[in-house]
Amino acid sequence: MKDFIIPWDDKDMGTPAKSGKPVHLTIDGAKVTVPEGTSVMRAAAEAGLDIPKLCASDNLEAFGSCRLCVVEIEGRRGTPASCTTPVHEGMVVRTQSEKLQRMRKGVMELYISDHPLDCLTCAANGDCELQDMAGVVGLREVRYDAAPEKANHFATRDTSGQPNPEWLPKDDSNPYFTYDPSKCIVCNRCVRACEEVQGTFALTIEGRGFDSRVSVGAENFLESDCVSCGACVQACPTATLQEKSVIEMGVPQRSVVTTCAYCGVGCSFKAELNGDQLVRMVPWKHGKANRGHSCVKGRFAYGYADHPDRILKPMIRERIDEPWQEVSWEEALGFAAKKMRGIQEAYGQKSIGVITSSRCTNEETYLVQKLARAVFGNNNTDTCARVCHSPTGYGLGQTFGTSAGTQDFDSVEKTDVIVVIGANPTDAHPVFGSRMKKRLREGAKLIVIDPRKIDLVKSAHIAADHHLQLRPGTNVAVVSALAHVIVTEGLADEAYIRERCDWDEYLSYAEFISDERHSPEATFVLTGVDPDVLRAAARTFATGGNGAIYYGLGVTEHSQGSTTVMGIANLAMLTGNVGREGVGVNPLRGQNNVQGSCDMGSFPHELPGYRHVKGAEVREVFQKAWGVEIDPEPGLRIPNMLDAAVDGTFKGLYCQGEDILQSDPDTKHVSAGLAAMECVIVHDLFLNETANYAHVFLPGSTFLEKDGTFTNAERRINRVREVMAPKAGYADWEVTQLLANAMGANWHYTHPAQIMEEIALTTPSFAGVSYDVLEEKGSVQWPCNEAHPDGTPLMHVDGFVRGKGRFIVTEYVATEEKTGPRFPLLLTTGRILSQYNVGAQTRRTENSTWHQEDVLEIHPHDAEVRGVKEGDWVRLASRSGETSLRAKLSERVSPGVVYTTFHHPDTQANVITTDFSDWATNCPEYKVTAVQVGLSNGPSDWQERYAAQAEQSRRILPAAE
Amino acid sequence: MSPEKLTMMANQIATFFKTQPGADGAERLAAHLNDFWEPRMRAQFFAHVDAGGAGLDPLVLEAAQFVRRPAEA
Ligand code: SF4
Ligand code: SF4
Ligand code: SF4
Ligand code: FES
């Protein structure tokens, strides 16, 4: 078992850090120097003098309500609260005196007199700040009776047996935490956490004085606006807001710092345990991506790790209509290796391939692509990033010269105009969404380009300045129209362009984009965006100061995905918004390690570090490291693999941690491809949908069960640390190694750190990365090498990576997917907060409380003409197929557009999506499908047939003893 | 892969390069195919071109001379 990993100092300093010129003062005789604006409380904490406190916490602005933190200041009358008093030059402070002690005891006495004294059986026992403070101030008696006959909040009945009107029952409606009002000291920390950290404003304090209470403004937490991020639970100093897992299992005794395995934000967490039992996940305050915050998925949705559906024994079968046979690891690997080699003998070296996962670690991904290149001897490796961000790689590579976001997340704190295109950060990247909202509340402007009214368009205390509600599939037209306005109105930053970009290319681009056909007035017929709104947005972006563009899958998953990415890069270069803090082009990556899986050479044409396989020098590097010849020809991409499978030339697949049958478009084509293969090896936690077509199942390990690294959307390499031993016996990287060796390789890695050494050795942008460096610095952003030993928070600072930034002409081309009489509506897809991707993990947690099924959002007008009412079963059909789901009437979508998520296999939204794809990368066009909607009376025939097939193929025979 | 799908994919790429300035559209289109199309796909591409290339955009046909013929598998 892993040693106790001591988190770098985690002490609560009381109030947030400030930056300002140095101020000198004396506290209890000690000389202290802190930045201007710092509170006396924080200054004292930095000198190691902890002042008692209850309502202060260093992730919240000081509030000054408990008066426990009083101090004496020379030359000043009274006893000010140290949390709300800023330092100034020459100040002399005393934190301890008889008077202060008496006052603090008085404060504590009052609190305790209205608090149930059941500490020994309280869930927060040992982790309660009220308890700690009682100890610190030396509280020995409570003169005010904590007597049931006096008014109080904790006794259920008074002495005469009458119900106490002040007492409120516990609210345990939220699946993950409880609210017990009898223990509340009304310190306001939860309210401020919900406002300042999360930005949801679900909580308020109602009433005054003795009557004041925390209120959720609804029946209970579950019914309220609360998004269950847990910030209030973490902020609460008492057991009032408490994790259910702690109530059940007790206060955790050890912790390991690791990284969330859900989304591309890459939040750092302390996994807190007793023995190898995970008690809770607490966002780590020193995590540079999340700064101590998290969302409901990372903090609470880890229950899938010991869900009974997990498969812990390897399984094989000759044919997919047979039941599974549980076997030993040895037998399963031997079976797989023999089949794969057999296929290669019969159908050629290129008849098998791999799919790497954006959920697995960098080290695991590196090994899987190495398996294809060094052991199979071909470049048939691809990753699920194909289906989400491959256009980012192509588009940004062409324009800037590197395939990655330009900024770190902190950069948003310096942004004046935020542009969000085809992304829904409050749902898909919640922690970054919260940081964005914080900046918006501070006054930054917001432009949203999205067919749907996403939460950012209007929610508590924020509203978009411009919402360009475009018709799905017209991103290029909108982005070009923005550029048209900027260029023709003379708003382009020509000085920047002359210095940083290729001027001739700019001139020809400017001529192209100035043409009338790109004007907002001309594109209106395509996009449906009001020209005035579009012009106003363009002016705001070009003239509003630091402008930063954040985009997501709503940009990439189109037939013109790569073109839109280039258009976005053009916009940033036109306005001089690349190369410093507060600006930039930022792809928001879906899954936790999309960035890493791309970096690690998962694509069939690229070796690690985005270097094309045709390059002889690059191949030479790997040939030397691996001792094999590397094929100079590009391999097959996922859709090409499936095509080749149907053609009969691709017969074997090793698929790690990826469910292509559920997540890839055009389900029928995927299943036909899989069914045509002779050996499909699925390496996963659960019998996923793809496994219905598999011959070998290798049990996977969760992120809690292995060491490694993930790279988040800001290129930050974060450590994943083993929290408990792998439940199936092996971490995923070990399984890949065993498979490679069973096929004749001779790998002997004993720890992922050695794999990282090999990555650093072969890949220049990772040259300076090692587990030692990560241990020391916590995390680094690549490139990290001799030139940038501490990593690179901002890219393109002294010019673009490719030299001169390149403007590329972006002509709008209508997608082939058009509406018509048969399919008059446009379907677009997305995701919601509580579920993740295909939902394999989140569906197996209490998160399903919030999202039990996928629903179809449809505008009331479109619903009415079809006779569809809220909650009706409707049939959703496209030229690819049809499915059924329930309707939800919503004005978030415009008339003519419908929307759904794809978190549940029963819905099979991808039966509907077509096989159209991005022209450059074959990234599928998930975001636009022409459909028709009509009433139905339940699941479609296809859904029922599918469910029956799935049931059939999931039968397991136990191992023969 | 069906010739229709292959044709659609090639034409989609041609659509982009046709919009780009410069006279080297065919070379750049071919470079794209050489970089991203696996030999099997290029073989199917040539089979279709050699059979007359029905449905292919003229730029694709022009580009064919610059596409690398895959070695016989
Ligand atoms: S869990 Fe998050 S959203 Fe819900 S009340 Fe607490 S801070 Fe607010
Ligand atoms: S619930 Fe907790 S954090 Fe909120 S006011 Fe009560 S004691 Fe303070
Ligand atoms: S924001 Fe993303 S990385 Fe952070 S806790 Fe939530 S799912 Fe995990
Ligand atoms: S901690 Fe300063 S008033 Fe509460």
PDB file of N, CA and C in Angstrom, chain A residues 11 29 36 40 48 152 175 198 291 305 341 353 389 398 463 487 503 506 526 570 639 650 825 827 870:
ATOM      1  N   LYS A  11      -2.779  24.506   5.464  1.00  0.00           N
ATOM      2  CA  LYS A  11      -3.379  25.315   6.530  1.00  0.00           C
ATOM      3  C   LYS A  11      -4.314  26.403   5.974  1.00  0.00           C
ATOM      4  N   GLY A  29       5.026  40.782  18.921  1.00  0.00           N
ATOM      5  CA  GLY A  29       6.469  40.950  18.993  1.00  0.00           C
ATOM      6  C   GLY A  29       7.218  40.448  17.763  1.00  0.00           C
ATOM      7  N   GLU A  36       0.248  44.526   0.675  1.00  0.00           N
ATOM      8  CA  GLU A  36      -0.811  45.464   1.011  1.00  0.00           C
ATOM      9  C   GLU A  36      -2.178  44.832   0.755  1.00  0.00           C
ATOM     10  N   VAL A  40      -5.104  41.341   8.930  1.00  0.00           N
ATOM     11  CA  VAL A  40      -4.272  41.067  10.108  1.00  0.00           C
ATOM     12  C   VAL A  40      -4.282  39.569  10.404  1.00  0.00           C
ATOM     13  N   GLY A  48       2.857  32.264  11.690  1.00  0.00           N
ATOM     14  CA  GLY A  48       2.676  31.089  12.527  1.00  0.00           C
ATOM     15  C   GLY A  48       1.826  31.350  13.755  1.00  0.00           C
ATOM     16  N   ASN A 152     -34.158  27.575  21.915  1.00  0.00           N
ATOM     17  CA  ASN A 152     -32.968  27.007  21.276  1.00  0.00           C
ATOM     18  C   ASN A 152     -33.376  26.348  19.974  1.00  0.00           C
ATOM     19  N   PRO A 175     -28.345  13.215  -2.294  1.00  0.00           N
ATOM     20  CA  PRO A 175     -27.812  11.862  -2.079  1.00  0.00           C
ATOM     21  C   PRO A 175     -26.443  11.840  -1.408  1.00  0.00           C
ATOM     22  N   GLN A 198     -18.696  28.868  -6.011  1.00  0.00           N
ATOM     23  CA  GLN A 198     -19.437  28.119  -7.021  1.00  0.00           C
ATOM     24  C   GLN A 198     -20.213  29.044  -7.968  1.00  0.00           C
ATOM     25  N   ARG A 291      -7.963  25.236  -7.793  1.00  0.00           N
ATOM     26  CA  ARG A 291      -7.837  26.130  -6.632  1.00  0.00           C
ATOM     27  C   ARG A 291      -8.838  25.786  -5.536  1.00  0.00           C
ATOM     28  N   ALA A 305     -16.597   2.979  -8.611  1.00  0.00           N
ATOM     29  CA  ALA A 305     -15.360   2.218  -8.412  1.00  0.00           C
ATOM     30  C   ALA A 305     -15.621   0.902  -7.698  1.00  0.00           C
ATOM     31  N   ARG A 341      -2.226 -12.563 -33.400  1.00  0.00           N
ATOM     32  CA  ARG A 341      -1.143 -12.991 -34.298  1.00  0.00           C
ATOM     33  C   ARG A 341      -1.697 -13.823 -35.455  1.00  0.00           C
ATOM     34  N   GLY A 353      -5.504  -3.423 -34.978  1.00  0.00           N
ATOM     35  CA  GLY A 353      -5.172  -2.084 -34.489  1.00  0.00           C
ATOM     36  C   GLY A 353      -5.632  -1.874 -33.056  1.00  0.00           C
ATOM     37  N   HIS A 389     -12.023  16.205 -30.496  1.00  0.00           N
ATOM     38  CA  HIS A 389     -11.184  17.367 -30.696  1.00  0.00           C
ATOM     39  C   HIS A 389     -10.139  17.233 -31.795  1.00  0.00           C
ATOM     40  N   GLN A 398      -2.289  24.176 -37.986  1.00  0.00           N
ATOM     41  CA  GLN A 398      -2.121  24.913 -39.249  1.00  0.00           C
ATOM     42  C   GLN A 398      -1.894  26.409 -39.018  1.00  0.00           C
ATOM     43  N   ALA A 463     -25.266  37.533 -17.078  1.00  0.00           N
ATOM     44  CA  ALA A 463     -26.048  37.472 -18.300  1.00  0.00           C
ATOM     45  C   ALA A 463     -25.105  37.766 -19.451  1.00  0.00           C
ATOM     46  N   VAL A 487     -12.640  43.482 -39.782  1.00  0.00           N
ATOM     47  CA  VAL A 487     -11.757  43.981 -40.841  1.00  0.00           C
ATOM     48  C   VAL A 487     -12.364  45.204 -41.536  1.00  0.00           C
ATOM     49  N   TRP A 503       2.216  38.863 -43.188  1.00  0.00           N
ATOM     50  CA  TRP A 503       1.458  40.031 -43.651  1.00  0.00           C
ATOM     51  C   TRP A 503       0.796  39.799 -44.996  1.00  0.00           C
ATOM     52  N   TYR A 506      -2.133  37.792 -44.583  1.00  0.00           N
ATOM     53  CA  TYR A 506      -3.189  38.608 -43.992  1.00  0.00           C
ATOM     54  C   TYR A 506      -3.899  39.423 -45.070  1.00  0.00           C
ATOM     55  N   LEU A 526     -28.468  32.359 -43.643  1.00  0.00           N
ATOM     56  CA  LEU A 526     -27.937  31.043 -43.306  1.00  0.00           C
ATOM     57  C   LEU A 526     -27.986  30.797 -41.808  1.00  0.00           C
ATOM     58  N   ASN A 570      -8.112  32.843 -36.532  1.00  0.00           N
ATOM     59  CA  ASN A 570      -8.068  34.117 -37.270  1.00  0.00           C
ATOM     60  C   ASN A 570      -8.582  35.268 -36.412  1.00  0.00           C
ATOM     61  N   PRO A 639     -13.128   5.654 -37.918  1.00  0.00           N
ATOM     62  CA  PRO A 639     -14.146   5.367 -38.937  1.00  0.00           C
ATOM     63  C   PRO A 639     -13.585   4.535 -40.088  1.00  0.00           C
ATOM     64  N   PHE A 650      -9.824  -5.612 -42.028  1.00  0.00           N
ATOM     65  CA  PHE A 650      -9.435  -5.240 -40.671  1.00  0.00           C
ATOM     66  C   PHE A 650     -10.189  -6.179 -39.739  1.00  0.00           C
ATOM     67  N   LEU A 825     -36.439  19.078 -38.801  1.00  0.00           N
ATOM     68  CA  LEU A 825     -35.824  19.684 -37.616  1.00  0.00           C
ATOM     69  C   LEU A 825     -34.336  19.367 -37.569  1.00  0.00           C
ATOM     70  N   LEU A 827     -31.285  18.301 -35.156  1.00  0.00           N
ATOM     71  CA  LEU A 827     -30.943  17.774 -33.838  1.00  0.00           C
ATOM     72  C   LEU A 827     -29.514  18.161 -33.507  1.00  0.00           C
ATOM     73  N   GLU A 870     -45.386  17.813 -22.667  1.00  0.00           N
ATOM     74  CA  GLU A 870     -44.302  17.540 -21.725  1.00  0.00           C
ATOM     75  C   GLU A 870     -44.372  16.084 -21.256  1.00  0.00           C
TER      76      GLU A 870
END
